[in-house]
Short mmCIF file of C-alpha atoms in Angstrom, two decimals:
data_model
loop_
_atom_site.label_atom_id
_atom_site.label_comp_id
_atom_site.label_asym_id
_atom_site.label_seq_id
_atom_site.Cartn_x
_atom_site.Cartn_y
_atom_site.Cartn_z
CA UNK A 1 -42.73 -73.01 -0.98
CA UNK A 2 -40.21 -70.63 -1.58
CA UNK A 3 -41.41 -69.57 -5.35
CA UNK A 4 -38.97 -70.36 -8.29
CA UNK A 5 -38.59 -66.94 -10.29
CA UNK A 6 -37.52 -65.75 -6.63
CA UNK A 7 -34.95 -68.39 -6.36
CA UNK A 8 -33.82 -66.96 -9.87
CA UNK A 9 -33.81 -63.41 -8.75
CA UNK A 10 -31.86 -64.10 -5.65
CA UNK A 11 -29.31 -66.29 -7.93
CA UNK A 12 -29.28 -63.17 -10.22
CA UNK A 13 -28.08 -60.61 -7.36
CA UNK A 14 -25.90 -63.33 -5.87
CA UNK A 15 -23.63 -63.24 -9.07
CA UNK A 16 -23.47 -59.54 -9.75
CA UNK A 17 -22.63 -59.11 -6.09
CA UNK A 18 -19.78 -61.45 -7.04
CA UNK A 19 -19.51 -59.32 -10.35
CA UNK A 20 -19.03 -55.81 -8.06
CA UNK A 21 -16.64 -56.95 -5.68
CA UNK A 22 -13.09 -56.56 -6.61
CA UNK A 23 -10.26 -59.15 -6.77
CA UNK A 24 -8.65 -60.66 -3.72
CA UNK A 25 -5.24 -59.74 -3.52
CA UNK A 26 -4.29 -63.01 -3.45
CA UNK A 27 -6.73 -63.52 -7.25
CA UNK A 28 -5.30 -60.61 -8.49
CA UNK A 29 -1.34 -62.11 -8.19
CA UNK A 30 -2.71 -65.33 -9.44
CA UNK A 31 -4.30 -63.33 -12.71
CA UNK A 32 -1.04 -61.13 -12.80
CA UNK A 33 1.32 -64.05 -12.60
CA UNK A 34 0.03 -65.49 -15.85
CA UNK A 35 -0.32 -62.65 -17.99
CA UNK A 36 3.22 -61.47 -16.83
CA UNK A 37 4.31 -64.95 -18.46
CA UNK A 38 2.33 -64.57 -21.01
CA UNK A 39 3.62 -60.58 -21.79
CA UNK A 40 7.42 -62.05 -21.41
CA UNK A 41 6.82 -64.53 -24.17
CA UNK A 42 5.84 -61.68 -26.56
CA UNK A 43 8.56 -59.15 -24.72
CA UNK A 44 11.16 -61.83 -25.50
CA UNK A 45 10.30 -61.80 -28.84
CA UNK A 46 10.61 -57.79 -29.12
CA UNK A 47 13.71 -57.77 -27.35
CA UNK A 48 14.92 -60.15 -30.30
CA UNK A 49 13.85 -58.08 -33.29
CA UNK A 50 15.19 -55.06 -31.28
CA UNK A 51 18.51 -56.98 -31.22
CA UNK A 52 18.39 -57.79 -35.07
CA UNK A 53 17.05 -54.35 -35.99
CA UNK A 54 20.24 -53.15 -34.27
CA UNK A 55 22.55 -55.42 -35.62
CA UNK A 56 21.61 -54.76 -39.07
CA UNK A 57 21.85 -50.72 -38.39
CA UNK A 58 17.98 -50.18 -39.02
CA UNK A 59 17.13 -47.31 -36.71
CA UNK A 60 13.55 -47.05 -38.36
CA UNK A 61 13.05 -50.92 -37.19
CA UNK A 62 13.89 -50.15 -33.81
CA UNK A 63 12.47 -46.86 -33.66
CA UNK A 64 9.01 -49.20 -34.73
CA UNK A 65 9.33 -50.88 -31.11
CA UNK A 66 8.14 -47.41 -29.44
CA UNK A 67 5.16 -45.60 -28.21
CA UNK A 68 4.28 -42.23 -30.41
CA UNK A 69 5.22 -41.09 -27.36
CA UNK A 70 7.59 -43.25 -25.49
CA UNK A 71 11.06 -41.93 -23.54
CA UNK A 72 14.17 -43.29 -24.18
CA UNK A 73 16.46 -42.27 -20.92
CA UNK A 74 20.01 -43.01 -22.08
CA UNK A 75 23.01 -42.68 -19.55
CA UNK A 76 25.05 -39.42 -19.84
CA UNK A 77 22.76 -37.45 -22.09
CA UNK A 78 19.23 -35.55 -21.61
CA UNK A 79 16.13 -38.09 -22.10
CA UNK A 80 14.57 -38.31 -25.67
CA UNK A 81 10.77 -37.72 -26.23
CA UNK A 82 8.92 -39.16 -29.03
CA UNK A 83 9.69 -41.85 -31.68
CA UNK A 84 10.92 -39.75 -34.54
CA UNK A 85 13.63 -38.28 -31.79
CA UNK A 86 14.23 -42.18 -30.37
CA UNK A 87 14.67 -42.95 -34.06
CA UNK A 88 17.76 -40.03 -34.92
CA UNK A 89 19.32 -40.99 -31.16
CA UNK A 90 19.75 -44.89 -32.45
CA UNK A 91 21.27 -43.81 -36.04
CA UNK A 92 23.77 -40.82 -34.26
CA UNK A 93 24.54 -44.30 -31.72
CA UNK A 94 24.96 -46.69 -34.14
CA UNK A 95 27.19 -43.86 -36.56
CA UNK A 96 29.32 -43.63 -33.52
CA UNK A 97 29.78 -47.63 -33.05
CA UNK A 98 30.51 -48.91 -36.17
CA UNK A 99 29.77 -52.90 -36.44
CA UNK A 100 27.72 -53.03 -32.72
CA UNK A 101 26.37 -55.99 -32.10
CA UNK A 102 23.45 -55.78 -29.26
CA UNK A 103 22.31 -58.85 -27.00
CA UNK A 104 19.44 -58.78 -24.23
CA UNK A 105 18.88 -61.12 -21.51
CA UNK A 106 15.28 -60.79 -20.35
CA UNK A 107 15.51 -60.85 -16.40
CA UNK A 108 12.18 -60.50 -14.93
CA UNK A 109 8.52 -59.00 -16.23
CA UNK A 110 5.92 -57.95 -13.89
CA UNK A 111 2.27 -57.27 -15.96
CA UNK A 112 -0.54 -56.15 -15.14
CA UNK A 113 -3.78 -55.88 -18.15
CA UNK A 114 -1.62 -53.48 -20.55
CA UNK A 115 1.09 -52.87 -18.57
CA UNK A 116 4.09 -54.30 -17.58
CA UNK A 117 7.90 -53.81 -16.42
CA UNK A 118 10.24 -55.73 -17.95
CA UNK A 119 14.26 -56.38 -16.40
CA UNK A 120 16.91 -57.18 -18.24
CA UNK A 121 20.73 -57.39 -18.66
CA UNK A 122 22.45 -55.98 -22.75
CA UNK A 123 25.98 -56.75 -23.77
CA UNK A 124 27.57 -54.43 -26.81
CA UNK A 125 30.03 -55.81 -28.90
CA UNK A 126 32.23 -53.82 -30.86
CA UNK A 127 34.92 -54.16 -33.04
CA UNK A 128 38.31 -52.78 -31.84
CA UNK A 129 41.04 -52.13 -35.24
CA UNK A 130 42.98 -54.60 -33.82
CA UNK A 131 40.94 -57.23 -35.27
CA UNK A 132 39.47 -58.08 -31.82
CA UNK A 133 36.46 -56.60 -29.95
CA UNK A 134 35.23 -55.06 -26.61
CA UNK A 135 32.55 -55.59 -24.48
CA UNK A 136 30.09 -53.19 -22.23
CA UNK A 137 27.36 -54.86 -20.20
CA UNK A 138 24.83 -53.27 -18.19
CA UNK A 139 21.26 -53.26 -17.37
CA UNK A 140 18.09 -52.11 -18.08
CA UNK A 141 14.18 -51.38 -17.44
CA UNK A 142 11.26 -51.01 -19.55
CA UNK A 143 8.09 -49.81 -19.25
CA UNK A 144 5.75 -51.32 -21.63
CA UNK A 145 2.24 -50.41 -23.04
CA UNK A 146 -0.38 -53.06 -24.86
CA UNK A 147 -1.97 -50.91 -27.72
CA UNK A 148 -3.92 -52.64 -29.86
CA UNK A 149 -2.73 -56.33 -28.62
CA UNK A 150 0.96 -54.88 -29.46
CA UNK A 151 3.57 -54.80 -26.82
CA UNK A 152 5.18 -51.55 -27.28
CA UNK A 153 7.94 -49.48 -25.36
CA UNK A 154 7.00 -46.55 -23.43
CA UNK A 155 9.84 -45.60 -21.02
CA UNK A 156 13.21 -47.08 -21.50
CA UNK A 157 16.29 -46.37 -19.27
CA UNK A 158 19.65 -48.35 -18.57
CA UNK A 159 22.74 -48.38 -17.96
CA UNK A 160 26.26 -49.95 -17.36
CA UNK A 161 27.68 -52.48 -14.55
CA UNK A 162 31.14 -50.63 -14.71
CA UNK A 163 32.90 -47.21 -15.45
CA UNK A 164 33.14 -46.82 -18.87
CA UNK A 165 37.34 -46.94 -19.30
CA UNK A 166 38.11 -43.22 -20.29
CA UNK A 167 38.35 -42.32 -24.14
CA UNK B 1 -46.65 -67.58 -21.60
CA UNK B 2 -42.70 -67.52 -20.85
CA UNK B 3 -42.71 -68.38 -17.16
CA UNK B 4 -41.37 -65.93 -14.59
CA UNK B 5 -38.75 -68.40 -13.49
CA UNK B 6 -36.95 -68.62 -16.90
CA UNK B 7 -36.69 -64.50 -17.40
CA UNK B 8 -35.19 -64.45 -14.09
CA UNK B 9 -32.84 -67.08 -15.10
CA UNK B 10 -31.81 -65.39 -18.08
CA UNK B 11 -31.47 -62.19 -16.08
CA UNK B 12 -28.87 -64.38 -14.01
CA UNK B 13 -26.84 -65.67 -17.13
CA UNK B 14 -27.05 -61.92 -18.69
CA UNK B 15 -25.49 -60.72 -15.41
CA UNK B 16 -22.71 -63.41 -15.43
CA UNK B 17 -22.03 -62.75 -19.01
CA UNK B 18 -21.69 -58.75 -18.18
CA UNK B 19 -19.58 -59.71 -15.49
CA UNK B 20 -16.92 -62.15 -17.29
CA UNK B 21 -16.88 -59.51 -20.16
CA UNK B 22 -13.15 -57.40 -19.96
CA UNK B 23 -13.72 -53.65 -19.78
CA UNK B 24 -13.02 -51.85 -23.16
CA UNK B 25 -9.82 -50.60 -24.06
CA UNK B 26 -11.77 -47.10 -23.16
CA UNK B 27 -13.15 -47.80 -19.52
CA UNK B 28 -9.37 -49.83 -19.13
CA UNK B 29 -7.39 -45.95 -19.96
CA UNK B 30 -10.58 -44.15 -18.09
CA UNK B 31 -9.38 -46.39 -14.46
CA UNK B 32 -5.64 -46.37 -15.24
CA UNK B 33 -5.83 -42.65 -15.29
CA UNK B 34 -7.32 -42.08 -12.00
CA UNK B 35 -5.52 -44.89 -10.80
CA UNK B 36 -2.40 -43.24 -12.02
CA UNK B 37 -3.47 -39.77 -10.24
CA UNK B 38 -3.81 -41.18 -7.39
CA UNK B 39 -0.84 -43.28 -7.19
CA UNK B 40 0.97 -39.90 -8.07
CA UNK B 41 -0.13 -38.51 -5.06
CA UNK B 42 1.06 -41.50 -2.60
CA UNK B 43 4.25 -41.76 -4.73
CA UNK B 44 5.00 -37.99 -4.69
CA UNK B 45 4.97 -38.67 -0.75
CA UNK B 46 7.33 -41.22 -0.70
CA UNK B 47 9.38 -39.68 -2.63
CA UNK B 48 10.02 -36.84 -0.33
CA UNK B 49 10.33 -39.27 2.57
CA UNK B 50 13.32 -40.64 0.12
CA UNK B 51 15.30 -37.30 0.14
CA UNK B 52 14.28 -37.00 3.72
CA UNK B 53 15.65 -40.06 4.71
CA UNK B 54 19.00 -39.24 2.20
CA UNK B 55 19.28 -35.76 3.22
CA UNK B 56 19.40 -36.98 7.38
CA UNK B 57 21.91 -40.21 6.44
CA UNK B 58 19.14 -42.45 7.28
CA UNK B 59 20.27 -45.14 5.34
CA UNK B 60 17.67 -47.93 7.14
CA UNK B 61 14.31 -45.21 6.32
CA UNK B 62 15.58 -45.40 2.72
CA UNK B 63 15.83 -49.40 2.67
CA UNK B 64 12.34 -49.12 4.24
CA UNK B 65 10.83 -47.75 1.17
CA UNK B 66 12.11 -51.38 -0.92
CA UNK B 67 10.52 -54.36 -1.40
CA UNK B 68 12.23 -57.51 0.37
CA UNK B 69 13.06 -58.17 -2.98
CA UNK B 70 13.87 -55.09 -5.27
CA UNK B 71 16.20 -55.02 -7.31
CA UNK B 72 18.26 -51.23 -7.30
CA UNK B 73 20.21 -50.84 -10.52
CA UNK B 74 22.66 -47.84 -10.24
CA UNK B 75 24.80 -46.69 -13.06
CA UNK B 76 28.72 -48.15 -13.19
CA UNK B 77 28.17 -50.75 -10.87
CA UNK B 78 26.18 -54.17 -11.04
CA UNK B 79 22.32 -54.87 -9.90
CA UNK B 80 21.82 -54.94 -5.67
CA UNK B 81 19.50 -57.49 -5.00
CA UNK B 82 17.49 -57.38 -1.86
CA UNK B 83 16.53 -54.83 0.97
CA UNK B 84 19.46 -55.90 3.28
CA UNK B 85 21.96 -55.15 0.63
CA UNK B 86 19.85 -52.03 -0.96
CA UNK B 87 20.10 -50.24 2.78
CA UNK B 88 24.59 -50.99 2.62
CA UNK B 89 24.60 -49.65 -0.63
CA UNK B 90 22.78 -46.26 0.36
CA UNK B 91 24.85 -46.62 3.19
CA UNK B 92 28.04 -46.55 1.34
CA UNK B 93 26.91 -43.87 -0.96
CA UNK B 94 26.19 -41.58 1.76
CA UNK B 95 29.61 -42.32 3.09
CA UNK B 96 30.88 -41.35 0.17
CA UNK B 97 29.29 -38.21 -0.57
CA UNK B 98 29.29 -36.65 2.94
CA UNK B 99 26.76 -33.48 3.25
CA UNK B 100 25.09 -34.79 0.05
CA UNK B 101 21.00 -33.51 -0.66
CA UNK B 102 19.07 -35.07 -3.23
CA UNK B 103 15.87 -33.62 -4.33
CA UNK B 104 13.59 -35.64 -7.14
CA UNK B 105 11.13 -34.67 -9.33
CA UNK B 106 8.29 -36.93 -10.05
CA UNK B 107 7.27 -36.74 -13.96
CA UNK B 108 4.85 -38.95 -14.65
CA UNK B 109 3.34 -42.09 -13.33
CA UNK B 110 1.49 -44.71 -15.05
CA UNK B 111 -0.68 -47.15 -12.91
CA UNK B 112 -2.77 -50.25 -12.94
CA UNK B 113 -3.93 -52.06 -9.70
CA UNK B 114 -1.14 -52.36 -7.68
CA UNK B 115 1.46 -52.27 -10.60
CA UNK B 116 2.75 -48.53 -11.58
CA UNK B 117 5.72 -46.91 -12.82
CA UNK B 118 7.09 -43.93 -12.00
CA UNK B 119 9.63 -41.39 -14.23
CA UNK B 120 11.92 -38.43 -13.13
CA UNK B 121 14.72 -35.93 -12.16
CA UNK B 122 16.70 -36.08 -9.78
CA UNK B 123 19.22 -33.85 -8.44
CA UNK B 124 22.34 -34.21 -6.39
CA UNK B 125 23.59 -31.46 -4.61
CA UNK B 126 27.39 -32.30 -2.61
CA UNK B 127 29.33 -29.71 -0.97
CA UNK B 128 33.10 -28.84 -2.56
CA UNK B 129 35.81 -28.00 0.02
CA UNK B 130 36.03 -24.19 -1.08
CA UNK B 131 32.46 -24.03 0.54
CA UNK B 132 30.18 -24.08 -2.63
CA UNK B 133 28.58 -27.08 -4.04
CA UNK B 134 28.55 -29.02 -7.14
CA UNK B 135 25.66 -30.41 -8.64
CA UNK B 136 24.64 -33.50 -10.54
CA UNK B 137 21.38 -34.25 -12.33
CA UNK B 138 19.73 -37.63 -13.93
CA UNK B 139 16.78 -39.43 -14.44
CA UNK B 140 15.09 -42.43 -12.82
CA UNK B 141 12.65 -45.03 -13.52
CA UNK B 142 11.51 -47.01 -10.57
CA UNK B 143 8.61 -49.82 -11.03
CA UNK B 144 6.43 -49.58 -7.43
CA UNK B 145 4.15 -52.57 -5.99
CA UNK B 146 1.23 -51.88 -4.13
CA UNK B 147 1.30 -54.04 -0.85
CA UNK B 148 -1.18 -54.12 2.14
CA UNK B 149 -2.16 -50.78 0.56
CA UNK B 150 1.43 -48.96 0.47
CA UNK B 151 3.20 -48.40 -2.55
CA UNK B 152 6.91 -49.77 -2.73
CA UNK B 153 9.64 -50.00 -4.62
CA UNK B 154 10.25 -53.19 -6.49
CA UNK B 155 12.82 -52.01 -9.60
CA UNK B 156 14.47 -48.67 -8.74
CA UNK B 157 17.32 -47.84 -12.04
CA UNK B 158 18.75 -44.15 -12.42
CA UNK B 159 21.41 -42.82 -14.57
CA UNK B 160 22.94 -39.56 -15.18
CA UNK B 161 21.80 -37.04 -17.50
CA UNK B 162 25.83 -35.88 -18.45
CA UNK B 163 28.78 -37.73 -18.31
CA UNK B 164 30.61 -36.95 -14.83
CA UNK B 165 33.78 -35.01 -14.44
CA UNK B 166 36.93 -37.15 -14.86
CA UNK B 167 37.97 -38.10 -10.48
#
């Protein structure tokens, strides 16, 4: 007979065989399907406190949302390094665009463990003197970092579906 | 005496348990960073087979670079969805920008399995009728997938890094 504690040695290398080998491909979109649902739940929920942050003119608040050492890549100007720089670029923007209201539509988010790429679509209102207001839309992408459970922006870059009409 | 069989068992279950526990945050940054080298490499590569491609008018090689899928997001015009449409938007581009080079500069690239994203420069050189050349620069931020083993691009967004001369 084929002794027991064999049996149990054989069961032992059978399951950290399993252990070593990697995922499938077809495990690893299965695992990388949930947590990408599961990291747009908690991106959706940044997105909105970047909005009211924003909307309320708090630059420190949105500056908060950022890596130590995130990029901000802003159309028509140099990219911005670091959070204290991110922080000064939001109060110069929202100086220049008095009464901006920011909205996000969270398009698609791709994670994988503690990162992930999130898509998405903005629309700024502001307030013309006329009483009424104008509208830019455009689009955006963000790479984001899990530090510490926290969802935090690393690299953020967009920009606008149409000419911006001449000043 | 604790029989042979049992150890062997718990040797089993202590493997498992190993096994189902996640890495640490530590051995997590430890893979992403060679993961991220290495993608560098294989994305550094593809990027020159993009200016390639550009540089020659090869508007299908460029498209070939895409995911079915991606989404390309350029600045002052709305999302292209899809490798069919990606390859008549280069298409057009090149049309209109005759003689055009690009050159890009990859800056850094963050990667986990066969998620990574990838940040830099890139620079448009187009010749002006009085034979010299005017140049453009910007920044990019493309999310790649890693499929069948060859990195693509999924989420390709770019804007410019100054505001362009009035047409």
């Amino acid at each position: 007979m084929f002794p027991r504690y064999a049996m149990s040695a054989l069961v032992a290398v059978a399951a950290l065989t399993a252990c070593q080998q990697a995922e499938t491909a077809e495990q690893t979109h299965a695992r990388m399907r949930m947590e990408s649902d599961s990291a747009r739940v908690a991106i959706d929920a940044r997105g909105k406190a970047f909005a009211e942050a924003t909307n309320a003119g708090n630059a420190d608040a949105v500056a908060a949302l950022y890596t130590d050492d995130a990029v901000l890549m802003p159309p028509d100007m140099p990219a911005v390094t670091g959070r204290d720089n991110i922080r000064a670029t939001f109060a110069a923007m929202m100086g220049q665009m008095p009464g901006m209201k920011i909205a996000f539509e969270v398009q698609d988010v791709m994670a994988n463990g503690p990162l992930a790429v999130e898509r998405g679509a903005w629309i700024i209102t502001v307030p013309t003197p006329d009483g009424g207001s104008s509208e830019m839309r455009g689009k955006y992408l963000v790479a984001w970092h899990r530090i510490d459970g926290e969802w935090m922006m690393a690299r953020d870059i967009w920009n606008n579906d149409a000419p911006l009409p001449a000043m």
